[in-house]
mmCIF file of C-alpha atoms in Angstrom:
data_model
loop_
_atom_site.group_PDB
_atom_site.id
_atom_site.type_symbol
_atom_site.label_atom_id
_atom_site.label_comp_id
_atom_site.label_asym_id
_atom_site.label_seq_id
_atom_site.Cartn_x
_atom_site.Cartn_y
_atom_site.Cartn_z
ATOM 1 C CA MET A 423 187.612 26.176 164.662
ATOM 2 C CA GLU A 424 191.033 24.344 164.699
ATOM 3 C CA GLU A 425 194.388 25.846 163.648
ATOM 4 C CA ARG A 426 196.744 23.567 161.854
ATOM 5 C CA ARG A 427 200.427 24.385 161.177
ATOM 6 C CA TYR A 428 202.056 24.312 157.782
ATOM 7 C CA ARG A 429 204.896 25.542 155.989
ATOM 8 C CA SER A 430 205.307 28.337 153.333
ATOM 9 C CA ALA A 431 206.997 28.008 150.002
ATOM 10 C CA SER A 432 210.123 29.449 151.478
ATOM 11 C CA GLY A 433 210.032 27.429 154.633
ATOM 12 C CA ALA A 434 208.499 29.860 157.182
ATOM 13 C CA PRO A 435 205.745 28.499 159.432
ATOM 14 C CA ILE A 436 202.270 29.463 158.730
ATOM 15 C CA ALA A 437 198.892 28.605 160.576
ATOM 16 C CA LEU A 438 195.730 27.690 158.767
ATOM 17 C CA ARG A 439 192.299 28.229 160.561
ATOM 18 C CA CYS A 440 189.081 26.960 159.023
ATOM 19 C CA ARG A 441 185.572 28.240 160.525
ATOM 20 C CA GLN A 442 182.409 26.975 159.181
ATOM 21 C CA HIS A 443 179.709 29.653 160.017
ATOM 22 C CA SER A 444 176.973 27.549 158.234
ATOM 23 C CA ALA A 445 176.239 24.831 155.747
ATOM 24 C CA SER A 446 177.163 27.128 152.731
ATOM 25 C CA CYS A 447 179.457 29.693 154.206
ATOM 26 C CA ARG A 448 183.206 28.976 155.249
ATOM 27 C CA GLU A 449 186.001 30.962 156.359
ATOM 28 C CA LEU A 450 189.526 30.162 155.700
ATOM 29 C CA ALA A 451 192.430 32.243 157.223
ATOM 30 C CA VAL A 452 196.311 31.579 156.655
ATOM 31 C CA ARG A 453 198.385 33.582 159.350
ATOM 32 C CA CYS A 454 201.820 34.502 158.445
ATOM 33 C CA PRO A 455 204.879 34.562 160.627
ATOM 34 C CA ARG A 456 205.077 37.658 162.622
ATOM 35 C CA LEU A 457 208.036 40.360 162.118
ATOM 36 C CA GLN A 458 211.276 38.802 163.791
ATOM 37 C CA LEU A 459 212.989 40.884 166.331
ATOM 38 C CA ARG A 460 216.160 39.192 165.172
ATOM 39 C CA SER A 461 215.689 40.373 161.585
ATOM 40 C CA LEU A 462 214.534 43.954 162.710
ATOM 41 C CA SER A 463 217.598 44.509 164.882
ATOM 42 C CA ALA A 464 219.837 43.070 162.293
ATOM 43 C CA VAL A 465 218.384 45.474 159.644
ATOM 44 C CA THR A 466 218.619 48.521 162.106
ATOM 45 C CA SER A 467 222.010 47.833 163.010
ATOM 46 C CA ALA A 468 223.365 47.414 159.467
ATOM 47 C CA VAL A 469 221.714 50.996 158.508
ATOM 48 C CA TRP A 470 223.081 52.373 161.649
ATOM 49 C CA LEU A 471 226.465 50.989 161.182
ATOM 50 C CA ALA A 472 226.725 52.220 157.500
ATOM 51 C CA ALA A 473 225.562 55.643 158.643
ATOM 52 C CA TYR A 474 228.052 55.829 161.448
ATOM 53 C CA GLY A 475 230.985 54.847 158.741
ATOM 54 C CA LEU A 476 229.528 57.590 156.407
ATOM 55 C CA PHE A 477 229.813 60.074 159.612
ATOM 56 C CA VAL A 478 233.324 59.149 160.261
ATOM 57 C CA LEU A 479 234.284 59.682 156.454
ATOM 58 C CA SER A 480 232.236 62.930 156.014
ATOM 59 C CA GLU A 481 232.330 64.541 159.608
ATOM 60 C CA ASN A 482 228.400 65.546 159.024
ATOM 61 C CA SER A 483 226.474 64.725 161.949
ATOM 62 C CA VAL A 484 223.433 65.036 159.686
ATOM 63 C CA VAL A 485 223.910 61.458 158.373
ATOM 64 C CA LEU A 486 223.231 60.187 161.730
ATOM 65 C CA SER A 487 220.071 61.744 162.181
ATOM 66 C CA ALA A 488 218.968 61.143 158.788
ATOM 67 C CA ALA A 489 219.648 57.437 159.147
ATOM 68 C CA ILE A 490 217.215 57.519 162.552
ATOM 69 C CA PHE A 491 214.608 58.971 160.343
ATOM 70 C CA ILE A 492 214.893 56.661 157.452
ATOM 71 C CA THR A 493 214.849 53.594 159.826
ATOM 72 C CA LEU A 494 211.727 54.799 161.480
ATOM 73 C CA ILE A 495 209.899 55.728 158.307
ATOM 74 C CA GLY A 496 211.039 52.759 156.434
ATOM 75 C CA LEU A 497 209.555 50.582 159.193
ATOM 76 C CA ILE A 498 206.209 52.272 159.318
ATOM 77 C CA ILE A 499 206.105 51.887 155.680
ATOM 78 C CA TYR A 500 207.159 48.099 155.696
ATOM 79 C CA LEU A 501 204.344 47.549 158.473
ATOM 80 C CA HIS A 502 201.778 49.362 156.619
ATOM 81 C CA PHE A 503 202.174 48.742 152.981
ATOM 82 C CA VAL A 504 204.360 45.299 152.727
ATOM 83 C CA LYS A 505 204.171 42.960 155.910
ATOM 84 C CA ILE A 506 200.883 40.994 155.582
ATOM 85 C CA ASP A 507 199.789 39.532 159.002
ATOM 86 C CA GLN A 508 196.762 37.308 157.704
ATOM 87 C CA GLU A 509 195.050 36.295 154.762
ATOM 88 C CA SER A 510 191.735 35.179 154.653
ATOM 89 C CA LEU A 511 189.091 33.720 152.277
ATOM 90 C CA LEU A 512 185.408 33.842 153.075
ATOM 91 C CA VAL A 513 183.458 31.741 150.819
ATOM 92 C CA ILE A 514 179.381 32.118 150.884
ATOM 93 C CA GLY A 515 177.688 29.828 148.590
ATOM 94 C CA SER A 516 175.089 31.701 146.972
ATOM 95 C CA LEU A 517 176.650 35.114 147.347
ATOM 96 C CA GLY A 518 180.304 35.362 146.467
ATOM 97 C CA ILE A 519 184.028 35.141 147.591
ATOM 98 C CA GLN A 520 185.548 37.756 149.646
ATOM 99 C CA VAL A 521 189.586 37.861 149.862
ATOM 100 C CA THR A 522 191.007 39.918 152.903
ATOM 101 C CA SER A 523 194.577 40.927 153.603
ATOM 102 C CA SER A 524 195.490 42.276 156.860
ATOM 103 C CA TYR A 525 198.641 44.064 157.246
ATOM 104 C CA ALA A 526 200.788 44.291 160.445
ATOM 105 C CA SER A 527 199.849 47.921 161.092
ATOM 106 C CA GLY A 528 196.190 47.019 161.191
ATOM 107 C CA LYS A 529 195.318 47.767 157.897
ATOM 108 C CA GLU A 530 192.878 45.651 155.868
ATOM 109 C CA SER A 531 192.311 45.347 152.144
ATOM 110 C CA THR A 532 189.282 43.472 150.938
ATOM 111 C CA THR A 533 188.229 42.249 147.543
ATOM 112 C CA PHE A 534 184.826 40.726 147.014
ATOM 113 C CA ILE A 535 183.916 38.716 143.830
ATOM 114 C CA GLU A 536 180.397 37.664 143.303
ATOM 115 C CA MET A 537 179.394 34.190 142.496
ATOM 116 C CA GLY A 538 178.252 34.751 139.212
ATOM 117 C CA GLN A 539 181.606 35.787 138.091
ATOM 118 C CA VAL A 540 183.384 32.860 139.707
ATOM 119 C CA LYS A 541 184.174 29.897 137.293
ATOM 120 C CA ASP A 542 186.145 27.747 139.920
ATOM 121 C CA VAL A 543 188.649 27.601 142.642
ATOM 122 C CA VAL A 544 191.771 25.811 141.446
ATOM 123 C CA ILE A 545 195.419 24.979 142.338
ATOM 124 C CA ASN A 546 197.457 26.097 139.657
ATOM 125 C CA GLU A 547 201.360 25.454 138.990
ATOM 126 C CA ALA A 548 203.377 28.314 137.494
ATOM 127 C CA ILE A 549 206.989 29.689 137.387
ATOM 128 C CA TYR A 550 207.692 32.006 139.665
ATOM 129 C CA MET A 551 211.324 33.593 139.898
ATOM 130 C CA GLN A 552 213.303 30.528 139.815
ATOM 131 C CA LYS A 553 210.938 27.789 141.074
ATOM 132 C CA VAL A 554 207.664 26.301 140.013
ATOM 133 C CA ILE A 555 205.054 27.058 142.964
ATOM 134 C CA TYR A 556 201.640 25.720 143.533
ATOM 135 C CA TYR A 557 199.119 28.302 144.368
ATOM 136 C CA LEU A 558 195.449 28.593 144.706
ATOM 137 C CA CYS A 559 193.390 31.053 142.218
ATOM 138 C CA ILE A 560 190.025 31.933 141.432
ATOM 139 C CA LEU A 561 189.220 31.580 137.713
ATOM 140 C CA LEU A 562 186.958 34.230 136.381
ATOM 141 C CA GLN A 563 183.868 33.419 133.967
ATOM 142 C CA ASP A 564 184.433 34.837 130.685
ATOM 143 C CA PRO A 565 180.751 36.556 129.914
ATOM 144 C CA GLY A 566 180.886 35.879 126.221
ATOM 145 C CA ASP A 567 182.222 32.054 126.523
ATOM 146 C CA PRO A 568 181.101 29.783 128.949
ATOM 147 C CA GLN A 569 184.096 27.526 128.851
ATOM 148 C CA GLY A 570 186.471 30.576 128.747
ATOM 149 C CA VAL A 571 188.649 32.048 131.468
ATOM 150 C CA SER A 572 188.446 35.837 131.503
ATOM 151 C CA GLU A 573 190.736 36.435 134.495
ATOM 152 C CA VAL A 574 192.960 34.617 137.153
ATOM 153 C CA VAL A 575 193.095 35.996 140.550
ATOM 154 C CA PRO A 576 196.013 34.463 142.646
ATOM 155 C CA LEU A 577 195.302 34.110 146.418
ATOM 156 C CA PHE A 578 197.641 33.911 149.381
ATOM 157 C CA GLN A 579 200.186 35.703 147.749
ATOM 158 C CA SER A 580 202.308 36.704 150.438
ATOM 159 C CA SER A 581 201.937 33.485 152.734
ATOM 160 C CA LYS A 582 202.217 31.123 149.622
ATOM 161 C CA PRO A 583 201.533 28.072 151.462
ATOM 162 C CA ARG A 584 202.566 24.589 150.192
ATOM 163 C CA LEU A 585 200.410 22.064 148.629
ATOM 164 C CA ASP A 586 199.213 20.169 151.530
ATOM 165 C CA CYS A 587 197.687 23.247 152.959
ATOM 166 C CA LEU A 588 196.387 24.311 149.701
ATOM 167 C CA ILE A 589 194.567 21.058 149.306
ATOM 168 C CA GLU A 590 192.856 21.557 152.456
ATOM 169 C CA VAL A 591 191.632 24.995 151.198
ATOM 170 C CA TYR A 592 190.590 23.597 147.980
ATOM 171 C CA LYS A 593 188.634 20.787 149.274
ATOM 172 C CA SER A 594 186.828 23.087 151.721
ATOM 173 C CA CYS A 595 186.040 25.638 148.764
ATOM 174 C CA GLN A 596 185.074 22.707 146.412
ATOM 175 C CA GLU A 597 182.468 21.570 148.881
ATOM 176 C CA ILE A 598 180.653 24.853 148.744
ATOM 177 C CA LEU A 599 181.118 25.575 145.078
ATOM 178 C CA GLU A 600 179.483 22.252 144.359
ATOM 179 C CA GLN A 601 176.364 23.313 145.961
ATOM 180 C CA ARG A 602 176.037 26.009 143.148
ATOM 181 C CA LYS A 603 175.274 22.955 140.587
ATOM 182 C CA THR A 604 172.868 20.932 142.713
ATOM 183 C CA ALA A 605 170.811 24.177 144.174
ATOM 184 C CA PRO A 606 168.756 25.888 141.481
ATOM 185 C CA HIS A 607 170.264 29.038 140.225
ATOM 186 C CA GLN A 608 168.547 32.057 141.350
ATOM 187 C CA ALA A 609 169.620 35.351 139.737
ATOM 188 C CA GLU B 622 220.879 11.431 102.574
ATOM 189 C CA ASN B 623 221.627 13.715 105.440
ATOM 190 C CA SER B 624 224.221 11.666 107.498
ATOM 191 C CA PRO B 625 226.796 13.041 109.843
ATOM 192 C CA ALA B 626 229.561 10.779 108.460
ATOM 193 C CA PRO B 627 232.703 12.449 106.805
ATOM 194 C CA LEU B 628 232.572 13.197 103.367
ATOM 195 C CA PRO B 629 235.397 14.555 101.062
ATOM 196 C CA GLU B 630 233.385 17.730 100.584
ATOM 197 C CA ARG B 631 233.226 18.388 104.376
ATOM 198 C CA ALA B 632 237.238 17.517 104.422
ATOM 199 C CA ILE B 633 237.626 20.321 102.198
ATOM 200 C CA TYR B 634 235.384 22.694 103.701
ATOM 201 C CA GLY B 635 237.070 22.077 107.100
ATOM 202 C CA PHE B 636 240.670 22.683 105.701
ATOM 203 C CA ALA B 637 239.561 25.921 104.127
ATOM 204 C CA LEU B 638 237.928 27.152 107.036
ATOM 205 C CA PHE B 639 241.253 26.100 108.935
ATOM 206 C CA LEU B 640 243.580 27.825 106.431
ATOM 207 C CA GLY B 641 241.260 30.799 106.474
ATOM 208 C CA SER B 642 241.136 31.215 110.388
ATOM 209 C CA TRP B 643 244.905 31.033 110.724
ATOM 210 C CA PHE B 644 245.137 33.586 107.846
ATOM 211 C CA GLY B 645 242.883 35.875 109.763
ATOM 212 C CA PHE B 646 244.792 35.415 112.883
ATOM 213 C CA ILE B 647 248.133 36.085 111.373
ATOM 214 C CA LEU B 648 246.699 39.271 109.774
ATOM 215 C CA TYR B 649 245.133 40.519 113.237
ATOM 216 C CA LEU B 650 248.631 40.009 114.799
ATOM 217 C CA ILE B 651 250.360 42.090 111.904
ATOM 218 C CA TRP B 652 247.775 44.783 112.136
ATOM 219 C CA ALA B 653 248.130 45.008 115.811
ATOM 220 C CA TYR B 654 251.762 44.557 116.284
ATOM 221 C CA VAL B 655 253.798 46.010 113.205
ATOM 222 C CA PRO B 656 254.412 49.718 113.468
ATOM 223 C CA GLU B 657 252.496 52.145 111.353
ATOM 224 C CA THR B 658 255.542 53.528 109.729
ATOM 225 C CA TRP B 659 256.594 49.962 108.246
ATOM 226 C CA LEU B 660 252.837 49.281 107.118
ATOM 227 C CA PHE B 661 252.882 53.057 105.448
ATOM 228 C CA SER B 662 255.979 52.158 103.635
ATOM 229 C CA LEU B 663 254.705 49.044 102.273
ATOM 230 C CA GLY B 664 251.979 51.103 100.733
ATOM 231 C CA LEU B 665 249.167 49.782 103.282
ATOM 232 C CA THR B 666 247.984 53.216 104.336
ATOM 233 C CA TYR B 667 244.067 52.625 104.624
ATOM 234 C CA TRP B 668 243.869 49.843 107.521
ATOM 235 C CA PRO B 669 241.638 50.744 110.441
ATOM 236 C CA GLN B 670 243.180 52.528 113.545
ATOM 237 C CA LYS B 671 245.282 50.307 116.021
ATOM 238 C CA TYR B 672 243.155 51.441 118.696
ATOM 239 C CA TRP B 673 240.372 48.894 117.354
ATOM 240 C CA ALA B 674 242.775 46.157 117.694
ATOM 241 C CA VAL B 675 242.491 46.314 121.544
ATOM 242 C CA ALA B 676 239.242 47.973 121.708
ATOM 243 C CA LEU B 677 237.164 45.095 119.703
ATOM 244 C CA PRO B 678 238.235 42.235 122.134
ATOM 245 C CA ALA B 679 237.347 44.454 124.943
ATOM 246 C CA TYR B 680 233.999 45.134 123.732
ATOM 247 C CA LEU B 681 233.335 41.433 122.675
ATOM 248 C CA LEU B 682 234.237 40.302 126.312
ATOM 249 C CA VAL B 683 232.096 43.019 127.980
ATOM 250 C CA ALA B 684 229.136 41.936 125.500
ATOM 251 C CA VAL B 685 229.504 38.296 126.336
ATOM 252 C CA GLY B 686 229.364 39.093 130.318
ATOM 253 C CA ILE B 687 226.298 41.483 129.724
ATOM 254 C CA GLY B 688 224.682 38.685 127.416
ATOM 255 C CA TYR B 689 224.509 36.303 130.618
ATOM 256 C CA ILE B 690 222.439 38.957 132.506
ATOM 257 C CA LEU B 691 220.545 40.202 129.451
ATOM 258 C CA LEU B 692 219.461 36.642 128.944
ATOM 259 C CA PHE B 693 218.420 36.024 132.323
ATOM 260 C CA GLY B 694 216.466 39.227 132.260
ATOM 261 C CA ILE B 695 214.600 38.388 129.036
ATOM 262 C CA ASN B 696 213.721 35.025 130.509
ATOM 263 C CA MET B 697 212.248 36.568 133.719
ATOM 264 C CA MET B 698 210.494 39.135 131.514
ATOM 265 C CA SER B 699 208.865 36.558 129.532
ATOM 266 C CA THR B 700 207.598 34.258 132.260
ATOM 267 C CA ALA B 701 203.833 34.944 132.567
ATOM 268 C CA PRO B 702 202.814 36.700 136.104
ATOM 269 C CA LEU B 703 200.886 34.596 138.314
ATOM 270 C CA ASN B 704 197.617 36.469 137.449
ATOM 271 C CA SER B 705 197.772 35.759 133.697
ATOM 272 C CA THR B 706 195.384 33.450 131.856
ATOM 273 C CA HIS B 707 198.601 32.162 129.831
ATOM 274 C CA THR B 708 199.257 29.909 132.955
ATOM 275 C CA VAL B 709 195.980 27.960 132.254
ATOM 276 C CA THR B 710 195.031 28.023 128.676
ATOM 277 C CA ASP B 711 196.349 29.339 125.398
ATOM 278 C CA ASN B 712 195.024 29.790 121.758
ATOM 279 C CA TYR B 713 195.665 26.302 120.749
ATOM 280 C CA ALA B 714 193.750 25.066 123.927
ATOM 281 C CA LYS B 715 190.697 27.433 123.173
ATOM 282 C CA LYS B 716 190.224 26.416 119.568
ATOM 283 C CA GLN B 717 190.586 22.647 119.902
ATOM 284 C CA GLN B 718 187.682 20.512 118.484
ATOM 285 C CA GLN B 719 186.289 17.934 120.862
ATOM 286 C CA LYS B 720 186.359 14.205 119.050
ATOM 287 C CA LYS B 721 183.629 12.070 119.713
ATOM 288 C CA PHE B 722 184.163 9.337 122.281
ATOM 289 C CA GLN B 723 184.621 5.849 120.698
ATOM 290 C CA GLU B 724 184.053 2.790 122.660
ATOM 291 C CA GLU B 725 187.036 0.337 123.291
ATOM 292 C CA ALA B 726 189.185 3.008 121.590
ATOM 293 C CA ILE B 727 191.993 5.094 123.346
ATOM 294 C CA PRO B 728 190.534 8.646 123.789
ATOM 295 C CA ALA B 729 191.733 11.275 121.440
ATOM 296 C CA LEU B 730 194.596 13.614 122.781
ATOM 297 C CA ARG B 731 193.223 16.944 124.056
ATOM 298 C CA ASP B 732 194.192 19.565 126.520
ATOM 299 C CA ILE B 733 191.885 18.848 129.600
ATOM 300 C CA PRO B 734 190.745 21.884 131.657
ATOM 301 C CA ILE B 735 192.475 22.707 134.756
ATOM 302 C CA SER B 736 189.190 22.263 136.592
ATOM 303 C CA GLU B 737 188.815 18.658 135.626
ATOM 304 C CA VAL B 738 192.812 18.012 136.306
ATOM 305 C CA ASN B 739 192.276 19.601 139.894
ATOM 306 C CA ARG B 740 189.255 17.270 140.604
ATOM 307 C CA MET B 741 191.125 14.355 139.657
ATOM 308 C CA PHE B 742 194.056 15.098 141.568
ATOM 309 C CA PHE B 743 192.700 16.657 144.627
ATOM 310 C CA LEU B 744 189.492 15.387 145.573
ATOM 311 C CA PRO B 745 189.329 11.741 146.366
ATOM 312 C CA GLU B 746 187.386 9.391 144.380
ATOM 313 C CA LYS B 747 184.298 8.091 146.195
#
């Protein structure tokens, strides 16, 4: 269980941890950088300075208490709904793939995709905002068409690792997915 | 037949456009600057309000400025999101026919599925 350091698409440092539970079960976790104290204090000071400016203009002290309230509520909402701490991928050969996102407040959101629906795990390139990024995604099988793709599930959306990290994760997943073809399929 | 070389017809079209644009510009200046009473005394009573001589250029400039932002926004809206199948395939690729493989010939052009491309790029050849 080693932890290797990589960079995200925007340059932030991320860490990849790969655990092999058994021959057909692997867990890959990408840890995002934690909330920086300097950015938190910068945003708080900016909001409080703006509120103080409004207070000086309007002579109403409600503005100051409202600013404190907004900062606290905003921070709690950000930590609970926006800031992702760790994204992990658990691949179990015969069962399926589980994708977990852990938020900074401790909340965990999990999605499970059973192996029958998984066509492949690939590295896809797409236009995102003004850049072209590589991202890992699960291709879901189209029940009617064996060659078709019904849905694309992008992974590691908030940590956005770069290609070197994605290749590691891709190779790990492919080693397990290849066992599907060699082992007899049991419904 | 379709060459960009100068031709007599093109010279005539160009000169007609040149005269026409000068005439339009002088007409616009007259409409904007000559006082209404002088125009009425000449019998030209049904010309548009002079307000439009300022309003139309203003509208045009604002439209050009908004057009930059609008085009940018339309581009962003038309970009397929990361979870759409359009990043992986499209109608032409789904309906393509597989041509038979011939020995010693260059393989026919086709859209290669993304799984195959990934295996070729990222899995080392043994």
